[in-house]
mmCIF file of C-alpha atoms in Angstrom:
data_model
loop_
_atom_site.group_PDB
_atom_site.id
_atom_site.type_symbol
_atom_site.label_atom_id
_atom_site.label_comp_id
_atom_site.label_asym_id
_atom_site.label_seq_id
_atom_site.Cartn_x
_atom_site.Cartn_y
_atom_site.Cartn_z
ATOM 1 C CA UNK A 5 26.442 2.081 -30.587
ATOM 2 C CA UNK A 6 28.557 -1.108 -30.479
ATOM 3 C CA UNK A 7 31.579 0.138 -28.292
ATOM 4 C CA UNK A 8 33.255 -3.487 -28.602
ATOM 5 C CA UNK A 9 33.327 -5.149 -32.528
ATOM 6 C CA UNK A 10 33.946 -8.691 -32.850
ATOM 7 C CA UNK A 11 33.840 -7.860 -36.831
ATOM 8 C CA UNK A 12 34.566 -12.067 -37.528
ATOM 9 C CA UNK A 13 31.136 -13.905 -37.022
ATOM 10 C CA UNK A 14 32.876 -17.427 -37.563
ATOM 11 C CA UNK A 15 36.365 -19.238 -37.836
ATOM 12 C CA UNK A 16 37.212 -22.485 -39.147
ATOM 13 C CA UNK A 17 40.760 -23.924 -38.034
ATOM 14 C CA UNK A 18 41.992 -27.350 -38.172
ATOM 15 C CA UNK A 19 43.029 -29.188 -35.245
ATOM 16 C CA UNK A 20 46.723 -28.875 -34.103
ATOM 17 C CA UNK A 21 46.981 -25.183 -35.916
ATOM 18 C CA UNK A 22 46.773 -21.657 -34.451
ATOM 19 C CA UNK A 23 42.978 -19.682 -33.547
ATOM 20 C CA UNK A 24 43.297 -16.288 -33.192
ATOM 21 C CA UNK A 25 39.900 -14.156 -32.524
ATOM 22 C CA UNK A 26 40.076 -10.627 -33.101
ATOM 23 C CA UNK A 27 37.933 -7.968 -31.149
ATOM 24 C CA UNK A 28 38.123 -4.053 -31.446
ATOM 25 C CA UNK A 29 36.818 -1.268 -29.145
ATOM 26 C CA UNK A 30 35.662 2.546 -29.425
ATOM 27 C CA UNK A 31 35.776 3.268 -26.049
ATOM 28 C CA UNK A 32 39.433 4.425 -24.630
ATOM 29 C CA UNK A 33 37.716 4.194 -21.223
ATOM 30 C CA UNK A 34 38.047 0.589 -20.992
ATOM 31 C CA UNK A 35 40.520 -0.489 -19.028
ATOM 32 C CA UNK A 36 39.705 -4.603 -18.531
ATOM 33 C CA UNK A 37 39.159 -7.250 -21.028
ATOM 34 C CA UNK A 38 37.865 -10.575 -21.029
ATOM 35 C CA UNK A 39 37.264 -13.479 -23.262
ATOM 36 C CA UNK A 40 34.283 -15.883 -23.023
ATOM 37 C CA UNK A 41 33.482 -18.947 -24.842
ATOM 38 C CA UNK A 42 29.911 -20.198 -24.961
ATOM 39 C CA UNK A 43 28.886 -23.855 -26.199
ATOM 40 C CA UNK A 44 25.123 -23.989 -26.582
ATOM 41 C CA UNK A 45 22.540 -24.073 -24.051
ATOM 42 C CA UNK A 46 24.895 -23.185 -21.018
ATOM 43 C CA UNK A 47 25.881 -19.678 -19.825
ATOM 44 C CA UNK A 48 29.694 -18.290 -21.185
ATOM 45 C CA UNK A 49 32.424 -19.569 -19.390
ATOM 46 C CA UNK A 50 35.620 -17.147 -18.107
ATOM 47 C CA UNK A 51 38.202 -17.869 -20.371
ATOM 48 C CA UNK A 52 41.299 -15.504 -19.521
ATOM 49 C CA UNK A 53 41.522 -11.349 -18.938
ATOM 50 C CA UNK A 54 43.748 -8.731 -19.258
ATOM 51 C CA UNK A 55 44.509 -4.827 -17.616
ATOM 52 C CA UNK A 56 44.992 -1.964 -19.598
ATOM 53 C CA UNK A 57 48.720 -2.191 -18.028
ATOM 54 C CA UNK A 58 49.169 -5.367 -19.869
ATOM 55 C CA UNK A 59 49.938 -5.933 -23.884
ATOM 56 C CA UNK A 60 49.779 -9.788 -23.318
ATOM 57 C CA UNK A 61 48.338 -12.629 -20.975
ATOM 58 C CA UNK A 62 49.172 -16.025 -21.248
ATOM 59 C CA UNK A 63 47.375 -19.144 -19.127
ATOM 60 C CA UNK A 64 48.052 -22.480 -21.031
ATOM 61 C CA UNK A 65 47.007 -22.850 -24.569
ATOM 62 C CA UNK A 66 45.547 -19.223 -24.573
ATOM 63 C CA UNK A 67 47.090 -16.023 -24.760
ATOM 64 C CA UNK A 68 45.266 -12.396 -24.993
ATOM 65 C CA UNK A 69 47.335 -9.840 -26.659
ATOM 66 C CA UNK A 70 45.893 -5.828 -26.495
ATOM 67 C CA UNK A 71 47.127 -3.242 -28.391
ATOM 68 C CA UNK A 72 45.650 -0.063 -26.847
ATOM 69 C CA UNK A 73 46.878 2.267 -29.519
ATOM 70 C CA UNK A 74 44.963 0.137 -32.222
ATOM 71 C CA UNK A 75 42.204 -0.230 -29.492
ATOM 72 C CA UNK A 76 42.168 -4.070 -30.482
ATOM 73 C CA UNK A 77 42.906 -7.133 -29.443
ATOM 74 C CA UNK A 78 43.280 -10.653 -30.207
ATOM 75 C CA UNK A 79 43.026 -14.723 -28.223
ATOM 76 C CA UNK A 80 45.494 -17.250 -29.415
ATOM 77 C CA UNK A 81 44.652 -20.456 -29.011
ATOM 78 C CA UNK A 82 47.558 -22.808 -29.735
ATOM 79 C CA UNK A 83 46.924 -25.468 -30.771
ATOM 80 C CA UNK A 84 43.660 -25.285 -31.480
ATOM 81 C CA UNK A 85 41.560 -29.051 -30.647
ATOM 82 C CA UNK A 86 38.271 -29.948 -31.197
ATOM 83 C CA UNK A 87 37.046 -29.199 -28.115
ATOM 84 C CA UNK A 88 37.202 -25.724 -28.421
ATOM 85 C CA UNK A 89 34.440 -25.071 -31.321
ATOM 86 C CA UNK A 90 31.920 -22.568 -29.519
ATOM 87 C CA UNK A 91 31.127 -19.309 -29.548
ATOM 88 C CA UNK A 92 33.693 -16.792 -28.277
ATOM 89 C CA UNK A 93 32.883 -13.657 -26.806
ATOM 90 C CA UNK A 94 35.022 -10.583 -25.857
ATOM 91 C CA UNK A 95 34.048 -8.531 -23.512
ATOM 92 C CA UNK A 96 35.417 -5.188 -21.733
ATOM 93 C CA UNK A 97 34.587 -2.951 -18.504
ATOM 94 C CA UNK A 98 35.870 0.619 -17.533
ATOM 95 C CA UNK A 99 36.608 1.441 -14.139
ATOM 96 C CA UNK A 100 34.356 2.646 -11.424
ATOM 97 C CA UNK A 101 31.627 5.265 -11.642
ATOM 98 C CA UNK A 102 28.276 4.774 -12.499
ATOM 99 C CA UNK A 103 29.419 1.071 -14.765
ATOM 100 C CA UNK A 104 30.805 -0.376 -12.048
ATOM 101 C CA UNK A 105 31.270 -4.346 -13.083
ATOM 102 C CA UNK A 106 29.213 -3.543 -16.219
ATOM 103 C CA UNK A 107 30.675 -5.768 -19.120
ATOM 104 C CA UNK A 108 29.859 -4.549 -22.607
ATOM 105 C CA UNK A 109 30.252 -7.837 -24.990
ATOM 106 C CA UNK A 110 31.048 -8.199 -28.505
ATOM 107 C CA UNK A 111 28.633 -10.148 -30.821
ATOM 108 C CA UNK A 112 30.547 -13.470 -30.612
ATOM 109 C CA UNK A 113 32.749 -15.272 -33.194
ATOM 110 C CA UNK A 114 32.256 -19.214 -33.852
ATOM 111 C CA UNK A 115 34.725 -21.024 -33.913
ATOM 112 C CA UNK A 116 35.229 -24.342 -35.277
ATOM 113 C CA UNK A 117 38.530 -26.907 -35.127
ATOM 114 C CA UNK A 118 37.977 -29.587 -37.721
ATOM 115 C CA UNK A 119 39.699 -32.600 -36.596
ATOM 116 C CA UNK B 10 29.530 -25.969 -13.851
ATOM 117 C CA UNK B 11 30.055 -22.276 -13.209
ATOM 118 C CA UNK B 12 28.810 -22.784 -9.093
ATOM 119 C CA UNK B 13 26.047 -19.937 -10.666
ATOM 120 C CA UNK B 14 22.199 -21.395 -10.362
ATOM 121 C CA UNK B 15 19.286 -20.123 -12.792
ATOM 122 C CA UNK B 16 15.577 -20.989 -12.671
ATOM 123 C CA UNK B 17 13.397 -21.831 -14.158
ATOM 124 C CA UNK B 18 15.233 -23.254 -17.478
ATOM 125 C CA UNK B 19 12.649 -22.730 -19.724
ATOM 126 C CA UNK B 20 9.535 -20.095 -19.632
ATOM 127 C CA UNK B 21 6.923 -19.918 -22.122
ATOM 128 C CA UNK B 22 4.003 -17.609 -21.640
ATOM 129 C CA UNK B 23 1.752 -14.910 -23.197
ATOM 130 C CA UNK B 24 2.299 -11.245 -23.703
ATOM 131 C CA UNK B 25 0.653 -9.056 -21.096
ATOM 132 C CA UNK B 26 2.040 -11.659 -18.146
ATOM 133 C CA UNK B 27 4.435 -11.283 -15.562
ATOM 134 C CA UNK B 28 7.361 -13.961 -14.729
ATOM 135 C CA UNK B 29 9.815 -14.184 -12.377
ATOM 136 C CA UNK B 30 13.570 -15.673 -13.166
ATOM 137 C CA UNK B 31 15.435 -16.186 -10.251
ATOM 138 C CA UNK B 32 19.382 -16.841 -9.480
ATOM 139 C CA UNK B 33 21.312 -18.087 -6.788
ATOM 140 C CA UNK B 34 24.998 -16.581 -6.889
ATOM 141 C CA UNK B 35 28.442 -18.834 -6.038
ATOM 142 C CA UNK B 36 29.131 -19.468 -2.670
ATOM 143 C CA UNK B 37 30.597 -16.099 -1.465
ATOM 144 C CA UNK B 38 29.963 -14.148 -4.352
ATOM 145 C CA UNK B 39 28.526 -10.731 -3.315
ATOM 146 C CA UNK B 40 27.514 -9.404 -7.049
ATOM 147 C CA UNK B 41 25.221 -10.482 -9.307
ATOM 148 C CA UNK B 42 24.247 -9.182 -12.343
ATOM 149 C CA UNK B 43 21.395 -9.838 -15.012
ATOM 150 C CA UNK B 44 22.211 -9.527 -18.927
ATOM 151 C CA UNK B 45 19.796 -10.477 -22.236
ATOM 152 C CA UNK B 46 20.940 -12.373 -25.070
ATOM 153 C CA UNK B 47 18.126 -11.299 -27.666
ATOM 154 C CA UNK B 48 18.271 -13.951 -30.981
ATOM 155 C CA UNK B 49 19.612 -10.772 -33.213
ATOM 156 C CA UNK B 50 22.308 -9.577 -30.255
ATOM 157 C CA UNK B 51 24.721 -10.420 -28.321
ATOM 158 C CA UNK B 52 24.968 -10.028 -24.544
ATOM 159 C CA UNK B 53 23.547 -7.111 -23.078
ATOM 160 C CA UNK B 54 23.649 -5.998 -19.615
ATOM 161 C CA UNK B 55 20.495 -5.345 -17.582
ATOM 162 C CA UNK B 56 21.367 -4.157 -13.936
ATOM 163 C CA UNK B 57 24.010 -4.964 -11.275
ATOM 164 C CA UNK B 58 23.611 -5.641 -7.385
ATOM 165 C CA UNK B 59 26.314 -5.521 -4.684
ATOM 166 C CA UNK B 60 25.190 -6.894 -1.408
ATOM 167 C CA UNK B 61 21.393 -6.006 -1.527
ATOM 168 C CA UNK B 62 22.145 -2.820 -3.216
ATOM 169 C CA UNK B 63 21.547 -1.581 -6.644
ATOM 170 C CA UNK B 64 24.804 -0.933 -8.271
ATOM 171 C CA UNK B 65 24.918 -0.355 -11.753
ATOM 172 C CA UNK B 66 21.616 -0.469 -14.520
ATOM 173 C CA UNK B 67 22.230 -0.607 -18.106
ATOM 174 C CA UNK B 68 19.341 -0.763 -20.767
ATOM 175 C CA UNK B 69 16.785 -2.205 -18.620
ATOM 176 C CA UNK B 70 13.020 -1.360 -19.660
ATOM 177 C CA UNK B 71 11.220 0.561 -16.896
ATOM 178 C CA UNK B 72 8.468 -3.020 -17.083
ATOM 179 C CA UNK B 73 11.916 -5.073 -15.993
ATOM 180 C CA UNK B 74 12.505 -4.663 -12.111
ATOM 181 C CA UNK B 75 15.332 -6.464 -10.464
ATOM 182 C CA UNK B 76 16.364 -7.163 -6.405
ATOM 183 C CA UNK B 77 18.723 -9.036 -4.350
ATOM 184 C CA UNK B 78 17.400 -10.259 -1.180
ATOM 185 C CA UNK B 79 19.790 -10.885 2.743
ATOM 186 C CA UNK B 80 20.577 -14.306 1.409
ATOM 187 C CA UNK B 81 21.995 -12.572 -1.809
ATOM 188 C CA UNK B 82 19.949 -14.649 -4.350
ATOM 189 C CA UNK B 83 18.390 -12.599 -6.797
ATOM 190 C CA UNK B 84 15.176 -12.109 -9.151
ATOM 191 C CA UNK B 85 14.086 -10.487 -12.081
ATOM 192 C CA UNK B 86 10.941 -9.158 -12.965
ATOM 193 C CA UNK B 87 9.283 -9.034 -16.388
ATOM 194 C CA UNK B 88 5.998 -7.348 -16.966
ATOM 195 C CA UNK B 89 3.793 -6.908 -19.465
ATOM 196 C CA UNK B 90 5.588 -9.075 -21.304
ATOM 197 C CA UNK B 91 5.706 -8.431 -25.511
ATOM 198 C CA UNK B 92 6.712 -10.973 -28.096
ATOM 199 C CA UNK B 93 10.508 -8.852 -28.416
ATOM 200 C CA UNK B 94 10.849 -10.316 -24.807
ATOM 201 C CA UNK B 95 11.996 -13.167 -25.791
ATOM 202 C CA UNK B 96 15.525 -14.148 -25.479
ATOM 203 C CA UNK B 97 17.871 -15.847 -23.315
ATOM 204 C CA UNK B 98 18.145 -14.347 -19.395
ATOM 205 C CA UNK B 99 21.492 -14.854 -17.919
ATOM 206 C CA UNK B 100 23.017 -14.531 -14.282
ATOM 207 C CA UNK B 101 26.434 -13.839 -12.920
ATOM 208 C CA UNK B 102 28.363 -13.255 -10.230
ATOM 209 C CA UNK B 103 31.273 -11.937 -8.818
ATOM 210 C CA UNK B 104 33.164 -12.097 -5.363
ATOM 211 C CA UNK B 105 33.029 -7.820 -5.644
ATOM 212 C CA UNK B 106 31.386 -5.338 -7.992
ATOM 213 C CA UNK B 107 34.579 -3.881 -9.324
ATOM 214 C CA UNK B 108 35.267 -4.070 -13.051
ATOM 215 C CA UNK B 109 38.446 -6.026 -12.560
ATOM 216 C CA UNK B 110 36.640 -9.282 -11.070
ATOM 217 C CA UNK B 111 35.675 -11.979 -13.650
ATOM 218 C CA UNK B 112 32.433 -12.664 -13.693
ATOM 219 C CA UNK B 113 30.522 -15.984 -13.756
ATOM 220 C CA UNK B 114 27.770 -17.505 -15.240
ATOM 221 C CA UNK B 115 24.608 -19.440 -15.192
ATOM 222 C CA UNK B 116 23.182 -21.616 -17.520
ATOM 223 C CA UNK B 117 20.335 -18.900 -18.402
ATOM 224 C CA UNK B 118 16.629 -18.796 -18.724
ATOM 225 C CA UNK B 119 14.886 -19.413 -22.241
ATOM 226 C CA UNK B 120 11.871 -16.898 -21.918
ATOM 227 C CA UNK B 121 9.354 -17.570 -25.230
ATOM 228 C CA UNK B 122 6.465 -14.745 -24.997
ATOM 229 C CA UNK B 123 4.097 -16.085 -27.602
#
């Protein structure tokens, strides 16, 4: 049962223009969302988050939009540079219980910026 | 460098062993958890520990046994190891074991169970 559906497994951008990543979820529990981004051969690296409160978080070049109604949401990256071809990951939690910090992750999108 | 420390780097052994991956969590993290990155899947979360305690399992096979000792590094056990055991073993921590704390992590152990 994949509760979070990264249904892109690659994106090709050229630098300077606009990445977005898409991710959707089946579970209405979740209530926190994350984005990753993985090069190979070194662990994901924290990327930006968002509440359930939120529709949109913005640090730098990267903004996370949700749309709870749709139960999907969506990283911006603006502009996009070659530095940021690697795998992308979102990733989501629900609050509490028996999950505690548990983060359920999509199946990753590449990305790659052509110069 | 995510402050998050995983080793060995590599493992290679035969089915039927046992091996040991072990993690040392950021400097004042209290959390750590243990996910699997199988070739065909993505991320997958084993278990969770808070402080020494057990706080959270996911899928985690009853051979795969997990702890996190005073000095709140951590290990995880895999016995009986079979060739679908192979995958990527990752590490991460957090300051709390909430689900609103990013979470950080290592660079992974490759496990190869020929």
């Amino acid at each position: 049962d994949q509760q979070v559906k990264q249904n892109s497994p690659s994106l090709s951008v050229q630098e300077g223009r606009i990445s977005i990543l898409n991710c959707d979820y089946t579970n209405s529990m979740f209530d926190y969302f994350l984005w990753y981004k993985k090069y190979p051969a070194e662990g994901p690296t924290f990327l930006i988050s968002i509440s359930s409160i939120k529709d949109k978080n913005e640090d730098g070049r990267f903004t996370v939009f949700l749309n709870k109604s749709a139960k999907h949401l969506s990283l911006h990256i603006v502009p996009s540079q070659p530095g940021d071809s690697a795998v992308y990951f979102c990733a989501a939690s629900v609050p509490g219980g028996t999950s505690y910090g548990k983060l359920t992750f999509g199946q990753g999108t590449i990305l790659t910026v052509h110069p | 460098d995510s402050g998050v420390t995983q080793t060995p780097k590599h493992l290679i052994t035969a089915t039927g062993q046992r091996v040991t991956l072990r993690c040392s969590p950021r400097s004042g993290d209290l959390s750590v958890y243990w996910y699997q990155q199988s070739l065909d899947q993505g991320l997958q979360f084993l278990i969770q520990y808070y402080n020494g305690e057990e706080r959270a399992k996911g899928n985690i096979l009853e051979r795969f046994s997990a702890q996190q000792f005073p000095d709140l590094h951590s290990e995880l056990n895999l016995s009986s190891l079979e060739l679908g055991d192979s995958a990527l073993y990752f590490c991460a921590s957090s300051v709390a074991g909430t689900s609103w704390n990013e979470q950080f992590f290592g660079p992974g152990t490759r496990l190869t169970v020929l």
